[in-house]
């Protein structure tokens, strides 16, 4: 197992649209293991392959307190959006370290994806799981949480990230 380097906003590679996985083979399994290790090391609850500069449609998530309940989603598709209710949640991102912003999203989604065995499954997600899945699926489209903020706020965050990068 290995940890991977996480791209930091405003790295333009974070804007890449990820491509579907053709076959869930050993290299994909190893990648998901490395992504999980990277996510746990960063104290994250989700990670999209985009964030580690791999532009394939793969997401890992673990919202358990014990960090022992990993979920792998390959080629995920949102098949239903419960749009009647919009909920606000304070979101963070491993690619925008130290920034937390309240964002509004549909409260629940139904997703279809392939698991680590290449088998399709359906997941109905609510609350934090729904938020994280929508956040990660945005990454696969090259979209980030800062895109929902005002231009002014995004610009302040961009400057802060560049300053942090220089001082590291
Ligand atoms: O670790 C993370 N926490 C989080 C909190 C609220 C909403 C979304 C997230 S995802 C984030 C990890 C990350 O950057 N995933 O892309
Ligand atoms: Ni993120």
CSV table of N, CA and C and ligand atoms in Angstrom, one decimal:
chain,number,residue,atom,x,y,z
A,1,UNK,N,0.8,-1.2,0.0
A,1,UNK,CA,0.0,0.0,0.0
A,1,UNK,C,0.9,1.2,0.0
A,2,UNK,N,0.3,2.3,-0.5
A,2,UNK,CA,1.1,3.5,-0.6
A,2,UNK,C,0.1,4.7,-0.5
A,3,UNK,N,0.6,5.8,0.0
A,3,UNK,CA,-0.2,7.0,0.0
A,3,UNK,C,0.2,7.8,-1.2
A,4,UNK,N,-0.8,8.5,-1.7
A,4,UNK,CA,-0.7,9.3,-3.0
A,4,UNK,C,-0.7,10.8,-2.7
A,5,UNK,N,-0.1,11.6,-3.6
A,5,UNK,CA,0.0,13.0,-3.4
A,5,UNK,C,-1.4,13.6,-3.8
A,6,UNK,N,-1.9,14.5,-3.0
A,6,UNK,CA,-3.2,15.1,-3.3
A,6,UNK,C,-3.0,16.4,-3.9
A,7,UNK,N,-3.7,16.6,-5.1
A,7,UNK,CA,-3.6,17.9,-5.8
A,7,UNK,C,-4.3,19.0,-5.0
A,8,UNK,N,-3.8,20.2,-4.9
A,8,UNK,CA,-4.4,21.3,-4.2
A,8,UNK,C,-4.9,22.4,-5.1
A,9,UNK,N,-6.1,22.9,-4.8
A,9,UNK,CA,-6.7,24.0,-5.6
A,9,UNK,C,-5.7,25.2,-5.5
A,10,UNK,N,-5.4,25.9,-6.6
A,10,UNK,CA,-6.1,25.9,-7.9
A,10,UNK,C,-5.4,25.0,-9.0
A,11,UNK,N,-4.8,23.9,-8.6
A,11,UNK,CA,-4.2,23.1,-9.7
A,11,UNK,C,-5.1,22.8,-10.8
A,12,UNK,N,-4.8,23.2,-12.0
A,12,UNK,CA,-5.7,23.0,-13.2
A,12,UNK,C,-6.0,21.5,-13.5
A,13,UNK,N,-5.2,20.6,-13.0
A,13,UNK,CA,-5.5,19.1,-13.2
A,13,UNK,C,-6.8,18.7,-12.5
A,14,UNK,N,-7.1,19.5,-11.4
A,14,UNK,CA,-8.4,19.2,-10.7
A,14,UNK,C,-9.6,19.5,-11.6
A,15,UNK,N,-9.4,20.1,-12.7
A,15,UNK,CA,-10.5,20.4,-13.6
A,15,UNK,C,-10.7,19.3,-14.7
A,16,UNK,N,-9.9,18.3,-14.7
A,16,UNK,CA,-10.0,17.2,-15.7
A,16,UNK,C,-11.3,16.4,-15.4
A,17,UNK,N,-12.0,16.1,-16.5
A,17,UNK,CA,-13.2,15.2,-16.4
A,17,UNK,C,-12.7,13.8,-16.5
A,18,UNK,N,-13.1,13.0,-15.5
A,18,UNK,CA,-12.6,11.6,-15.4
A,18,UNK,C,-13.4,10.7,-16.4
A,19,UNK,N,-12.7,9.6,-16.8
A,19,UNK,CA,-13.2,8.7,-17.8
A,19,UNK,C,-13.7,7.4,-17.1
A,20,UNK,N,-14.7,6.7,-17.7
A,20,UNK,CA,-15.2,5.5,-17.0
A,20,UNK,C,-14.1,4.4,-17.0
A,21,UNK,N,-14.2,3.6,-16.0
A,21,UNK,CA,-13.3,2.4,-15.8
A,21,UNK,C,-13.9,1.3,-16.7
A,22,UNK,N,-13.0,0.7,-17.6
A,22,UNK,CA,-13.5,-0.3,-18.5
A,22,UNK,C,-13.6,-1.7,-17.9
A,23,UNK,N,-12.6,-1.9,-17.0
A,23,UNK,CA,-12.6,-3.2,-16.3
A,23,UNK,C,-12.0,-3.1,-14.9
A,24,UNK,N,-12.7,-3.7,-14.0
A,24,UNK,CA,-12.2,-3.6,-12.6
A,24,UNK,C,-11.1,-4.7,-12.4
A,25,UNK,N,-9.9,-4.4,-12.7
A,25,UNK,CA,-8.8,-5.4,-12.7
A,25,UNK,C,-7.9,-5.1,-11.5
A,26,UNK,N,-6.8,-5.8,-11.3
A,26,UNK,CA,-5.9,-5.7,-10.2
A,26,UNK,C,-5.4,-4.3,-10.0
A,27,UNK,N,-5.1,-3.6,-11.1
A,27,UNK,CA,-4.5,-2.2,-11.0
A,27,UNK,C,-5.6,-1.3,-10.4
A,28,UNK,N,-6.8,-1.5,-10.7
A,28,UNK,CA,-7.9,-0.7,-10.1
A,28,UNK,C,-8.1,-1.0,-8.7
A,29,UNK,N,-8.0,-2.3,-8.3
A,29,UNK,CA,-8.1,-2.7,-6.9
A,29,UNK,C,-7.0,-2.0,-6.1
A,30,UNK,N,-5.7,-2.1,-6.6
A,30,UNK,CA,-4.6,-1.5,-5.9
A,30,UNK,C,-4.8,0.0,-5.8
A,31,UNK,N,-5.3,0.7,-6.8
A,31,UNK,CA,-5.6,2.1,-6.8
A,31,UNK,C,-6.6,2.5,-5.7
A,32,UNK,N,-7.6,1.7,-5.6
A,32,UNK,CA,-8.7,2.0,-4.5
A,32,UNK,C,-8.1,1.8,-3.1
A,33,UNK,N,-7.2,0.8,-3.0
A,33,UNK,CA,-6.5,0.6,-1.7
A,33,UNK,C,-5.6,1.8,-1.3
A,34,UNK,N,-4.9,2.3,-2.3
A,34,UNK,CA,-4.0,3.4,-2.1
A,34,UNK,C,-4.8,4.7,-1.8
A,35,UNK,N,-6.0,4.8,-2.5
A,35,UNK,CA,-6.8,6.0,-2.3
A,35,UNK,C,-7.4,5.9,-0.9
A,36,UNK,N,-7.8,4.8,-0.4
A,36,UNK,CA,-8.3,4.6,1.0
A,36,UNK,C,-7.2,5.0,2.0
A,37,UNK,N,-6.0,4.5,1.8
A,37,UNK,CA,-4.9,4.8,2.7
A,37,UNK,C,-4.7,6.4,2.7
A,38,UNK,N,-4.7,7.0,1.5
A,38,UNK,CA,-4.5,8.4,1.4
A,38,UNK,C,-5.6,9.2,2.1
A,39,UNK,N,-6.8,8.7,1.9
A,39,UNK,CA,-8.0,9.4,2.6
A,39,UNK,C,-7.9,9.3,4.1
A,40,UNK,N,-7.6,8.1,4.6
A,40,UNK,CA,-7.5,7.9,6.0
A,40,UNK,C,-6.3,8.7,6.6
A,41,UNK,N,-5.2,8.8,5.9
A,41,UNK,CA,-4.1,9.6,6.4
A,41,UNK,C,-4.4,11.0,6.5
A,42,UNK,N,-5.2,11.5,5.5
A,42,UNK,CA,-5.6,12.9,5.5
A,42,UNK,C,-6.8,13.2,6.4
A,43,UNK,N,-7.3,12.2,7.2
A,43,UNK,CA,-8.5,12.4,8.0
A,43,UNK,C,-9.7,12.8,7.2
A,44,UNK,N,-9.8,12.3,6.0
A,44,UNK,CA,-10.9,12.6,5.1
A,44,UNK,C,-12.0,11.6,5.2
A,45,UNK,N,-13.2,11.9,4.7
A,45,UNK,CA,-14.3,10.9,4.7
A,45,UNK,C,-14.6,10.5,3.3
A,46,UNK,N,-13.9,11.1,2.3
A,46,UNK,CA,-14.1,10.7,0.9
A,46,UNK,C,-12.9,11.1,0.1
A,47,UNK,N,-12.8,10.5,-1.1
A,47,UNK,CA,-11.7,10.9,-2.0
A,47,UNK,C,-12.1,10.5,-3.4
A,48,UNK,N,-11.9,11.4,-4.3
A,48,UNK,CA,-12.1,11.0,-5.7
A,48,UNK,C,-10.8,10.8,-6.4
A,49,UNK,N,-10.7,9.9,-7.4
A,49,UNK,CA,-9.4,9.7,-8.1
A,49,UNK,C,-8.8,10.9,-8.7
A,50,UNK,N,-9.7,11.8,-9.1
A,50,UNK,CA,-9.2,13.1,-9.7
A,50,UNK,C,-8.2,13.8,-8.7
A,51,UNK,N,-8.5,13.7,-7.4
A,51,UNK,CA,-7.6,14.4,-6.4
A,51,UNK,C,-6.2,13.9,-6.3
A,52,UNK,N,-6.0,12.6,-6.8
A,52,UNK,CA,-4.7,12.0,-6.8
A,52,UNK,C,-4.2,11.9,-8.2
A,53,UNK,N,-4.7,12.8,-9.1
A,53,UNK,CA,-4.3,12.9,-10.5
A,53,UNK,C,-4.5,11.7,-11.3
A,54,UNK,N,-5.5,10.9,-10.9
A,54,UNK,CA,-5.9,9.7,-11.8
A,54,UNK,C,-7.3,10.0,-12.3
A,55,UNK,N,-7.4,10.1,-13.6
A,55,UNK,CA,-8.7,10.7,-14.1
A,55,UNK,C,-9.6,9.6,-14.6
A,56,UNK,N,-9.9,8.7,-13.6
A,56,UNK,CA,-10.8,7.6,-13.8
A,56,UNK,C,-12.0,7.8,-12.8
A,57,UNK,N,-13.2,7.2,-13.2
A,57,UNK,CA,-14.4,7.5,-12.4
A,57,UNK,C,-14.4,6.5,-11.2
A,58,UNK,N,-13.6,6.9,-10.1
A,58,UNK,CA,-13.5,6.1,-8.9
A,58,UNK,C,-13.6,7.0,-7.7
A,59,UNK,N,-14.4,6.6,-6.7
A,59,UNK,CA,-14.6,7.3,-5.5
A,59,UNK,C,-14.4,6.3,-4.3
A,60,UNK,N,-13.8,6.8,-3.3
A,60,UNK,CA,-13.8,6.0,-2.0
A,60,UNK,C,-14.4,6.9,-0.9
A,61,UNK,N,-15.1,6.2,0.0
A,61,UNK,CA,-15.8,7.0,1.1
A,61,UNK,C,-15.7,6.1,2.4
A,62,UNK,N,-15.5,6.7,3.5
A,62,UNK,CA,-15.8,6.1,4.8
A,62,UNK,C,-16.2,7.1,5.8
A,63,UNK,N,-17.5,7.0,6.1
A,63,UNK,CA,-18.1,8.0,7.1
A,63,UNK,C,-18.2,7.4,8.5
A,64,UNK,N,-17.6,6.2,8.7
A,64,UNK,CA,-17.7,5.6,10.0
A,64,UNK,C,-16.7,6.3,11.0
A,65,UNK,N,-17.0,6.3,12.3
A,65,UNK,CA,-16.1,6.9,13.3
A,65,UNK,C,-14.8,6.0,13.4
A,66,UNK,N,-15.0,4.7,13.2
A,66,UNK,CA,-13.9,3.8,13.4
A,66,UNK,C,-13.0,3.7,12.2
A,67,UNK,N,-13.4,4.3,11.1
A,67,UNK,CA,-12.6,4.2,9.8
A,67,UNK,C,-12.4,2.8,9.4
A,68,UNK,N,-13.5,2.0,9.6
A,68,UNK,CA,-13.4,0.6,9.2
A,68,UNK,C,-14.6,0.2,8.3
A,69,UNK,N,-15.2,1.1,7.6
A,69,UNK,CA,-16.3,0.8,6.8
A,69,UNK,C,-16.2,1.5,5.4
A,70,UNK,N,-15.1,1.1,4.7
A,70,UNK,CA,-14.9,1.7,3.4
A,70,UNK,C,-16.0,1.4,2.3
A,71,UNK,N,-16.3,2.4,1.5
A,71,UNK,CA,-17.2,2.2,0.4
A,71,UNK,C,-16.4,2.5,-0.9
A,72,UNK,N,-16.4,1.7,-1.9
A,72,UNK,CA,-15.8,2.0,-3.2
A,72,UNK,C,-16.9,2.1,-4.2
A,73,UNK,N,-16.9,3.2,-5.0
A,73,UNK,CA,-17.9,3.4,-6.1
A,73,UNK,C,-17.1,3.6,-7.4
A,74,UNK,N,-17.3,2.7,-8.3
A,74,UNK,CA,-16.7,2.8,-9.6
A,74,UNK,C,-17.8,3.1,-10.7
A,75,UNK,N,-17.5,4.0,-11.5
A,75,UNK,CA,-18.4,4.5,-12.5
A,75,UNK,C,-19.8,4.9,-11.9
A,76,UNK,N,-19.8,5.6,-10.8
A,76,UNK,CA,-21.1,5.9,-10.2
A,76,UNK,C,-22.0,6.8,-11.0
A,77,UNK,N,-23.3,6.6,-10.9
A,77,UNK,CA,-24.3,7.4,-11.6
A,77,UNK,C,-25.4,7.8,-10.6
A,78,UNK,N,-25.8,9.0,-10.6
A,78,UNK,CA,-26.9,9.4,-9.7
A,78,UNK,C,-28.2,9.0,-10.5
A,79,UNK,N,-29.0,8.1,-10.0
A,79,UNK,CA,-30.2,7.7,-10.7
A,79,UNK,C,-31.4,8.3,-10.2
A,80,UNK,N,-31.4,9.0,-9.1
A,80,UNK,CA,-32.5,9.7,-8.5
A,80,UNK,C,-32.0,10.8,-7.6
A,81,UNK,N,-32.6,12.0,-7.7
A,81,UNK,CA,-32.3,13.1,-6.8
A,81,UNK,C,-33.6,13.5,-6.1
A,82,UNK,N,-33.6,13.4,-4.8
A,82,UNK,CA,-34.7,13.9,-4.0
A,82,UNK,C,-34.5,15.4,-3.9
A,83,UNK,N,-35.2,16.1,-4.8
A,83,UNK,CA,-34.9,17.5,-4.9
A,83,UNK,C,-35.9,18.4,-4.1
A,84,UNK,N,-36.9,17.8,-3.5
A,84,UNK,CA,-37.9,18.6,-2.8
A,84,UNK,C,-37.3,19.2,-1.6
A,85,UNK,N,-36.2,18.6,-1.0
A,85,UNK,CA,-35.6,19.1,0.2
A,85,UNK,C,-34.2,19.4,-0.1
A,86,UNK,N,-33.7,20.6,0.2
A,86,UNK,CA,-32.3,21.0,0.0
A,86,UNK,C,-31.8,21.2,1.4
A,87,UNK,N,-30.6,20.6,1.7
A,87,UNK,CA,-30.0,20.8,3.0
A,87,UNK,C,-28.7,21.5,2.9
A,88,UNK,N,-28.4,22.2,4.0
A,88,UNK,CA,-27.1,22.9,4.1
A,88,UNK,C,-26.1,22.1,5.0
A,89,UNK,N,-24.9,22.0,4.5
A,89,UNK,CA,-23.9,21.3,5.3
A,89,UNK,C,-22.5,22.0,5.2
A,90,UNK,N,-21.8,22.0,6.3
A,90,UNK,CA,-20.5,22.6,6.2
A,90,UNK,C,-19.5,21.6,5.6
A,91,UNK,N,-19.0,21.9,4.4
A,91,UNK,CA,-18.2,21.0,3.6
A,91,UNK,C,-16.7,21.4,3.7
A,92,UNK,N,-15.8,20.4,3.7
A,92,UNK,CA,-14.4,20.6,3.6
A,92,UNK,C,-13.9,19.8,2.4
A,93,UNK,N,-12.7,20.0,2.0
A,93,UNK,CA,-12.1,19.3,0.9
A,93,UNK,C,-10.6,19.1,1.1
A,94,UNK,N,-10.1,17.9,0.9
A,94,UNK,CA,-8.7,17.6,1.1
A,94,UNK,C,-7.9,18.4,0.0
A,95,UNK,N,-8.5,18.8,-1.0
A,95,UNK,CA,-7.8,19.7,-2.1
A,95,UNK,C,-7.9,21.1,-1.8
A,96,UNK,N,-8.7,21.5,-0.7
A,96,UNK,CA,-8.8,22.9,-0.3
A,96,UNK,C,-8.6,22.9,1.2
A,97,UNK,N,-7.4,22.6,1.7
A,97,UNK,CA,-7.2,22.3,3.1
A,97,UNK,C,-7.4,23.5,4.0
A,98,UNK,N,-8.2,23.3,5.1
A,98,UNK,CA,-8.4,24.3,6.1
A,98,UNK,C,-9.6,25.2,5.8
A,99,UNK,N,-10.3,25.0,4.7
A,99,UNK,CA,-11.5,25.8,4.3
A,99,UNK,C,-12.7,25.0,4.6
A,100,UNK,N,-13.7,25.6,5.3
A,100,UNK,CA,-15.0,25.0,5.5
A,100,UNK,C,-16.1,25.9,5.1
A,101,UNK,N,-17.0,25.5,4.2
A,101,UNK,CA,-18.1,26.4,3.8
A,101,UNK,C,-19.4,25.7,3.7
A,102,UNK,N,-20.4,26.4,4.1
A,102,UNK,CA,-21.8,25.9,4.1
A,102,UNK,C,-22.3,25.8,2.6
A,103,UNK,N,-22.6,24.6,2.2
A,103,UNK,CA,-23.2,24.5,0.8
A,103,UNK,C,-24.5,23.8,0.9
A,104,UNK,N,-25.4,24.2,-0.1
A,104,UNK,CA,-26.7,23.6,-0.2
A,104,UNK,C,-26.8,22.5,-1.3
A,105,UNK,N,-27.3,21.4,-1.0
A,105,UNK,CA,-27.5,20.3,-2.0
A,105,UNK,C,-28.8,19.5,-1.7
A,106,UNK,N,-29.3,18.8,-2.7
A,106,UNK,CA,-30.4,17.9,-2.5
A,106,UNK,C,-30.1,17.0,-1.3
A,107,UNK,N,-31.1,16.7,-0.5
A,107,UNK,CA,-30.9,16.0,0.8
A,107,UNK,C,-30.6,14.5,0.6
A,108,UNK,N,-31.1,13.9,-0.5
A,108,UNK,CA,-30.9,12.5,-0.7
A,108,UNK,C,-30.8,12.2,-2.2
A,109,UNK,N,-30.0,11.1,-2.5
A,109,UNK,CA,-29.7,10.7,-3.9
A,109,UNK,C,-29.7,9.2,-3.9
A,110,UNK,N,-30.1,8.6,-5.1
A,110,UNK,CA,-29.9,7.2,-5.3
A,110,UNK,C,-28.8,7.1,-6.3
A,111,UNK,N,-27.9,6.1,-6.1
A,111,UNK,CA,-26.7,6.0,-6.9
A,111,UNK,C,-26.6,4.5,-7.4
A,112,UNK,N,-26.2,4.3,-8.6
A,112,UNK,CA,-25.8,3.0,-9.1
A,112,UNK,C,-24.3,3.1,-9.4
A,113,UNK,N,-23.6,2.0,-9.0
A,113,UNK,CA,-22.2,2.0,-9.3
A,113,UNK,C,-21.7,0.6,-9.3
A,114,UNK,N,-20.4,0.4,-9.7
A,114,UNK,CA,-19.8,-1.0,-9.6
A,114,UNK,C,-19.0,-1.0,-8.3
A,115,UNK,N,-19.0,-2.2,-7.7
A,115,UNK,CA,-18.2,-2.4,-6.5
A,115,UNK,C,-16.9,-2.9,-6.9
A,116,UNK,N,-16.0,-3.3,-5.9
A,116,UNK,CA,-14.7,-3.7,-6.2
A,116,UNK,C,-14.6,-5.1,-6.9
A,117,UNK,N,-15.7,-5.8,-6.9
A,117,UNK,CA,-15.8,-7.0,-7.7
A,117,UNK,C,-16.3,-6.8,-9.1
A,118,UNK,N,-16.6,-5.5,-9.5
A,118,UNK,CA,-17.1,-5.2,-10.8
A,118,UNK,C,-18.6,-5.4,-10.9
A,119,UNK,N,-19.3,-5.6,-9.8
A,119,UNK,CA,-20.7,-5.9,-9.7
A,119,UNK,C,-21.5,-4.6,-9.5
A,120,UNK,N,-22.6,-4.4,-10.2
A,120,UNK,CA,-23.4,-3.2,-10.0
A,120,UNK,C,-24.2,-3.3,-8.7
A,121,UNK,N,-24.3,-2.2,-8.0
A,121,UNK,CA,-25.1,-2.1,-6.8
A,121,UNK,C,-25.8,-0.8,-6.8
A,122,UNK,N,-26.9,-0.7,-6.0
A,122,UNK,CA,-27.6,0.5,-5.8
A,122,UNK,C,-27.5,1.0,-4.4
A,123,UNK,N,-27.4,2.3,-4.2
A,123,UNK,CA,-27.2,2.8,-2.8
A,123,UNK,C,-28.2,4.0,-2.7
A,124,UNK,N,-29.0,4.0,-1.7
A,124,UNK,CA,-29.8,5.2,-1.4
A,124,UNK,C,-29.1,6.0,-0.2
A,125,UNK,N,-28.7,7.2,-0.5
A,125,UNK,CA,-27.8,7.9,0.4
A,125,UNK,C,-28.6,9.2,1.0
A,126,UNK,N,-28.5,9.3,2.3
A,126,UNK,CA,-29.1,10.5,2.9
A,126,UNK,C,-28.0,11.2,3.8
A,127,UNK,N,-28.4,12.3,4.3
A,127,UNK,CA,-27.5,13.0,5.3
A,127,UNK,C,-26.1,13.2,4.8
A,128,UNK,N,-25.1,12.9,5.6
A,128,UNK,CA,-23.7,13.1,5.3
A,128,UNK,C,-23.3,12.3,4.1
A,129,UNK,N,-23.8,11.0,4.0
A,129,UNK,CA,-23.4,10.2,2.9
A,129,UNK,C,-23.8,10.8,1.6
A,130,UNK,N,-25.0,11.3,1.5
A,130,UNK,CA,-25.5,12.0,0.3
A,130,UNK,C,-24.6,13.2,0.0
A,131,UNK,N,-24.2,14.0,1.0
A,131,UNK,CA,-23.4,15.2,0.8
A,131,UNK,C,-22.0,14.7,0.2
A,132,UNK,N,-21.4,13.7,0.8
A,132,UNK,CA,-20.1,13.3,0.4
A,132,UNK,C,-20.1,12.7,-1.1
A,133,UNK,N,-21.1,11.9,-1.3
A,133,UNK,CA,-21.2,11.4,-2.7
A,133,UNK,C,-21.4,12.5,-3.7
A,134,UNK,N,-22.2,13.5,-3.5
A,134,UNK,CA,-22.4,14.6,-4.4
A,134,UNK,C,-21.1,15.4,-4.6
A,135,UNK,N,-20.4,15.6,-3.4
A,135,UNK,CA,-19.1,16.3,-3.4
A,135,UNK,C,-18.1,15.5,-4.3
A,136,UNK,N,-18.0,14.2,-4.1
A,136,UNK,CA,-17.0,13.4,-4.9
A,136,UNK,C,-17.4,13.3,-6.3
A,137,UNK,N,-18.7,13.2,-6.6
A,137,UNK,CA,-19.1,13.1,-8.1
A,137,UNK,C,-18.8,14.4,-8.8
A,138,UNK,N,-18.9,15.5,-8.1
A,138,UNK,CA,-18.4,16.8,-8.7
A,138,UNK,C,-17.0,16.8,-9.1
A,139,UNK,N,-16.1,16.2,-8.2
A,139,UNK,CA,-14.7,16.1,-8.5
A,139,UNK,C,-14.5,15.3,-9.8
A,140,UNK,N,-15.2,14.3,-10.1
A,140,UNK,CA,-15.1,13.5,-11.3
A,140,UNK,C,-15.4,14.3,-12.5
A,141,UNK,N,-16.2,15.4,-12.3
A,141,UNK,CA,-16.6,16.3,-13.4
A,141,UNK,C,-15.6,17.5,-13.5
A,142,UNK,N,-14.6,17.5,-12.6
A,142,UNK,CA,-13.7,18.6,-12.6
A,142,UNK,C,-14.3,19.8,-11.9
A,143,UNK,N,-15.3,19.6,-11.1
A,143,UNK,CA,-16.0,20.6,-10.3
A,143,UNK,C,-15.6,20.6,-8.9
A,144,UNK,N,-15.5,21.7,-8.2
A,144,UNK,CA,-15.0,21.8,-6.8
A,144,UNK,C,-16.0,22.6,-6.0
A,145,UNK,N,-15.9,22.4,-4.6
A,145,UNK,CA,-16.9,23.1,-3.8
A,145,UNK,C,-16.7,24.6,-3.9
A,146,UNK,N,-15.5,25.1,-4.2
A,146,UNK,CA,-15.3,26.6,-4.3
A,146,UNK,C,-16.1,27.2,-5.5
A,147,UNK,N,-16.5,26.3,-6.4
A,147,UNK,CA,-17.2,26.8,-7.6
A,147,UNK,C,-18.6,27.3,-7.2
A,148,UNK,N,-19.1,26.9,-6.0
A,148,UNK,CA,-20.4,27.3,-5.5
A,148,UNK,C,-20.4,28.6,-4.7
A,149,UNK,N,-19.2,29.1,-4.5
A,149,UNK,CA,-19.0,30.3,-3.7
A,149,UNK,C,-18.9,31.5,-4.6
A,150,UNK,N,-19.0,32.7,-4.0
A,150,UNK,CA,-18.9,34.0,-4.8
A,150,UNK,C,-17.5,34.1,-5.4
A,151,UNK,N,-17.3,34.8,-6.5
A,151,UNK,CA,-16.0,35.0,-7.1
A,151,UNK,C,-15.0,35.6,-6.1
A,152,UNK,N,-15.5,36.5,-5.3
A,152,UNK,CA,-14.6,37.1,-4.3
A,152,UNK,C,-14.1,36.1,-3.3
A,153,UNK,N,-15.0,35.3,-2.8
A,153,UNK,CA,-14.6,34.2,-1.8
A,153,UNK,C,-13.6,33.2,-2.4
A,154,UNK,N,-13.9,32.8,-3.7
A,154,UNK,CA,-13.1,31.9,-4.4
A,154,UNK,C,-11.7,32.5,-4.6
A,155,UNK,N,-11.6,33.7,-4.9
A,155,UNK,CA,-10.4,34.4,-5.2
A,155,UNK,C,-9.5,34.5,-3.9
A,156,UNK,N,-10.2,34.8,-2.8
A,156,UNK,CA,-9.5,34.8,-1.5
A,156,UNK,C,-8.9,33.4,-1.1
A,157,UNK,N,-9.7,32.4,-1.4
A,157,UNK,CA,-9.3,31.0,-1.1
A,157,UNK,C,-8.1,30.7,-2.0
A,158,UNK,N,-8.2,31.1,-3.3
A,158,UNK,CA,-7.1,30.8,-4.2
A,158,UNK,C,-5.8,31.4,-3.7
A,159,UNK,N,-5.8,32.6,-3.3
A,159,UNK,CA,-4.6,33.3,-2.8
A,159,UNK,C,-4.1,32.6,-1.6
A,160,UNK,N,-5.0,32.3,-0.7
A,160,UNK,CA,-4.6,31.6,0.6
A,160,UNK,C,-3.9,30.3,0.3
A,161,UNK,N,-4.4,29.5,-0.7
A,161,UNK,CA,-3.8,28.2,-1.0
A,161,UNK,C,-2.4,28.4,-1.6
A,162,UNK,N,-2.3,29.4,-2.5
A,162,UNK,CA,-1.0,29.7,-3.1
A,162,UNK,C,0.1,30.1,-2.0
A,163,UNK,N,-0.4,30.9,-1.1
A,163,UNK,CA,0.5,31.3,0.1
A,163,UNK,C,0.9,30.1,0.9
A,164,UNK,N,0.0,29.3,1.2
A,164,UNK,CA,0.3,28.1,2.0
A,164,UNK,C,1.3,27.2,1.3
A,165,UNK,N,1.1,27.1,-0.1
A,165,UNK,CA,2.0,26.3,-0.9
A,165,UNK,C,3.4,26.8,-0.8
A,166,UNK,N,3.6,28.1,-0.9
A,166,UNK,CA,4.9,28.7,-0.9
A,166,UNK,C,5.6,28.5,0.4
A,167,UNK,N,4.8,28.6,1.5
A,167,UNK,CA,5.4,28.5,2.9
A,167,UNK,C,5.6,27.1,3.4
A,168,UNK,N,5.3,26.1,2.5
A,168,UNK,CA,5.5,24.7,3.0
A,168,UNK,C,6.8,24.2,2.6
B,1,LIG,O1,-13.0,14.8,4.2
B,1,LIG,C1,-13.9,15.4,3.7
B,1,LIG,N1,-15.0,15.9,4.4
B,1,LIG,C2,-16.1,16.4,3.9
B,1,LIG,C3,-17.0,17.1,4.8
B,1,LIG,C4,-18.2,17.6,4.3
B,1,LIG,C5,-18.5,17.4,3.0
B,1,LIG,C6,-17.7,16.8,2.1
B,1,LIG,C7,-16.5,16.2,2.6
B,1,LIG,S1,-15.5,15.4,1.5
B,1,LIG,C8,-13.9,15.7,2.2
B,1,LIG,C9,-12.8,14.9,1.5
B,1,LIG,C10,-12.7,15.3,0.1
B,1,LIG,O2,-12.1,16.3,-0.3
B,1,LIG,N2,-13.3,14.6,-0.8
B,1,LIG,O3,-13.2,15.0,-2.1
B,2,LIG,NI1,-13.1,17.2,-2.1
